[in-house]
Coordinates of C-alpha atoms in Angstrom, one line a residue:
M1 CA -88.9 74.9 -18.3
A2 CA -91.6 72.2 -18.4
P3 CA -90.5 68.6 -18.8
S4 CA -90.8 67.3 -22.3
R5 CA -93.6 64.8 -22.9
Q6 CA -92.5 61.7 -24.6
R7 CA -94.9 59.4 -26.5
S8 CA -94.4 55.8 -26.0
R9 CA -95.4 53.6 -28.8
I10 CA -97.4 50.7 -27.7
H11 CA -95.7 48.2 -29.9
D12 CA -92.3 49.1 -28.2
F13 CA -93.8 47.7 -24.9
P14 CA -94.9 44.1 -25.7
D15 CA -96.1 43.7 -22.1
Y16 CA -98.3 46.7 -22.3
E17 CA -101.7 46.8 -24.0
V18 CA -104.5 49.5 -24.5
V19 CA -107.4 47.6 -26.0
L20 CA -110.7 49.2 -27.0
E21 CA -113.7 46.8 -27.3
A22 CA -117.4 47.5 -27.9
N23 CA -119.5 47.3 -24.7
P24 CA -122.3 44.8 -25.4
E25 CA -124.3 46.4 -22.6
F26 CA -126.1 49.6 -22.1
A27 CA -124.0 52.1 -20.0
R28 CA -125.0 55.0 -17.8
A29 CA -123.1 57.6 -15.9
S30 CA -125.0 59.4 -13.1
L31 CA -124.3 62.2 -10.5
D32 CA -126.6 61.3 -7.6
D33 CA -129.8 60.4 -9.4
E34 CA -129.2 62.6 -12.5
V35 CA -128.1 60.9 -15.6
I36 CA -125.1 62.6 -17.3
A37 CA -124.5 60.0 -20.1
A38 CA -126.4 57.0 -21.4
S39 CA -125.4 54.9 -24.3
A40 CA -125.8 51.6 -26.1
Q41 CA -122.7 52.4 -28.0
S42 CA -120.0 52.8 -25.3
V43 CA -116.6 51.1 -25.4
I44 CA -114.6 49.4 -22.7
V45 CA -110.8 50.4 -22.6
R46 CA -108.7 47.7 -21.0
E47 CA -105.2 49.0 -20.3
T48 CA -102.4 47.1 -18.5
R49 CA -102.2 47.8 -14.8
H50 CA -105.5 49.8 -14.8
A51 CA -109.1 48.7 -14.1
P52 CA -111.3 48.5 -17.2
V53 CA -112.9 51.9 -18.0
I54 CA -116.2 52.6 -19.9
Y55 CA -116.0 55.4 -22.4
F56 CA -119.2 57.1 -23.6
P57 CA -119.8 58.5 -27.2
R58 CA -119.5 62.3 -27.0
E59 CA -123.0 62.4 -28.5
D60 CA -124.6 60.6 -25.7
V61 CA -123.3 62.9 -23.0
R62 CA -125.4 65.8 -21.5
W63 CA -123.0 68.6 -22.3
E64 CA -125.2 71.1 -20.6
R65 CA -124.1 69.6 -17.3
L66 CA -120.4 69.7 -18.0
E67 CA -118.0 72.7 -17.8
A68 CA -114.5 72.4 -19.4
T69 CA -111.7 73.2 -17.0
D70 CA -108.0 74.1 -17.6
H71 CA -106.8 70.8 -16.1
T72 CA -104.9 68.5 -18.5
S73 CA -102.9 65.3 -18.2
F74 CA -100.7 63.2 -20.5
C75 CA -100.7 59.5 -21.2
P76 CA -97.6 58.3 -23.1
F77 CA -100.0 55.7 -24.7
K78 CA -103.0 57.7 -25.5
G79 CA -102.0 61.4 -25.5
D80 CA -103.2 64.7 -23.9
A81 CA -106.5 64.5 -22.0
S82 CA -108.7 67.4 -21.4
Y83 CA -111.1 67.5 -18.4
W84 CA -114.7 68.7 -17.4
T85 CA -116.5 69.4 -14.2
V86 CA -119.9 67.9 -13.8
R87 CA -122.5 70.2 -12.3
G88 CA -125.3 68.3 -10.9
A89 CA -128.5 69.7 -9.2
E90 CA -127.1 69.1 -5.6
R91 CA -123.3 68.8 -6.0
V92 CA -120.3 69.5 -8.2
E93 CA -117.5 67.1 -9.2
E94 CA -114.5 68.9 -10.3
N95 CA -112.4 67.3 -13.3
A96 CA -114.5 64.2 -13.0
V97 CA -114.7 63.7 -16.9
W98 CA -111.8 63.3 -19.3
G99 CA -111.2 62.8 -23.0
Y100 CA -108.7 62.7 -25.6
A101 CA -109.7 65.2 -28.5
D102 CA -106.5 64.2 -30.5
P103 CA -105.3 60.8 -29.3
F104 CA -102.4 58.9 -30.7
P105 CA -103.2 57.0 -33.9
E106 CA -103.2 53.6 -32.2
V107 CA -106.3 54.7 -30.1
A108 CA -107.7 57.2 -32.5
E109 CA -111.2 56.0 -31.8
L110 CA -111.0 57.6 -28.4
A111 CA -111.4 61.0 -30.0
N112 CA -115.2 60.4 -30.1
Y113 CA -115.5 59.4 -26.4
V114 CA -115.2 60.6 -22.8
A115 CA -114.8 58.7 -19.5
F116 CA -116.0 59.4 -16.0
Y117 CA -114.1 58.8 -12.7
G118 CA -116.1 55.9 -11.2
D119 CA -115.2 56.9 -7.6
R120 CA -117.1 60.3 -8.2
I121 CA -119.7 59.5 -10.9
R122 CA -121.7 56.2 -10.7
V123 CA -121.0 54.3 -13.9
E124 CA -123.1 51.3 -14.6
S125 CA -123.4 48.8 -17.4
A126 CA -126.4 46.4 -17.9
A127 CA -127.9 44.0 -20.4
S128 CA -130.7 46.5 -21.2
P129 CA -131.5 50.0 -20.5
P130 CA -133.1 50.7 -17.1
A131 CA -136.9 51.4 -17.1
E132 CA -137.8 55.0 -16.8
P133 CA -139.1 55.9 -13.3
G134 CA -142.8 55.3 -13.0
S135 CA -143.1 53.0 -16.0
S136 CA -144.2 49.5 -15.8
P137 CA -142.6 46.6 -17.7
K138 CA -144.2 45.5 -21.0
T139 CA -146.1 42.2 -20.8

């Protein structure tokens, strides 16, 4: 029998926070030199005892490069996560993307976002979108 998953209500843990904030910068996720997601509407999730994570709006992800997997995980503060594998031109990163399709009400906004493991997918944030290769800056 599988262990039961118990939800932890954030307000029951005053020393634990999950905070979503708008990212004021343009964010991009790439596998090698291939952009997998790019957005001016990403959010930063700051969670106690975790590094900040950039979450990308689902509509700003190149879904043709992702493949859903059977892998799942559970966070007592956010809910059940689903995973995707990224298939780049030169390599594949298994279960490198996750998202919460039906997160707990306290973080309901996460339903519209996914995140990338930064140790396998390059995730960058900058004040403005990078120039397209071969373009010159406007003067």
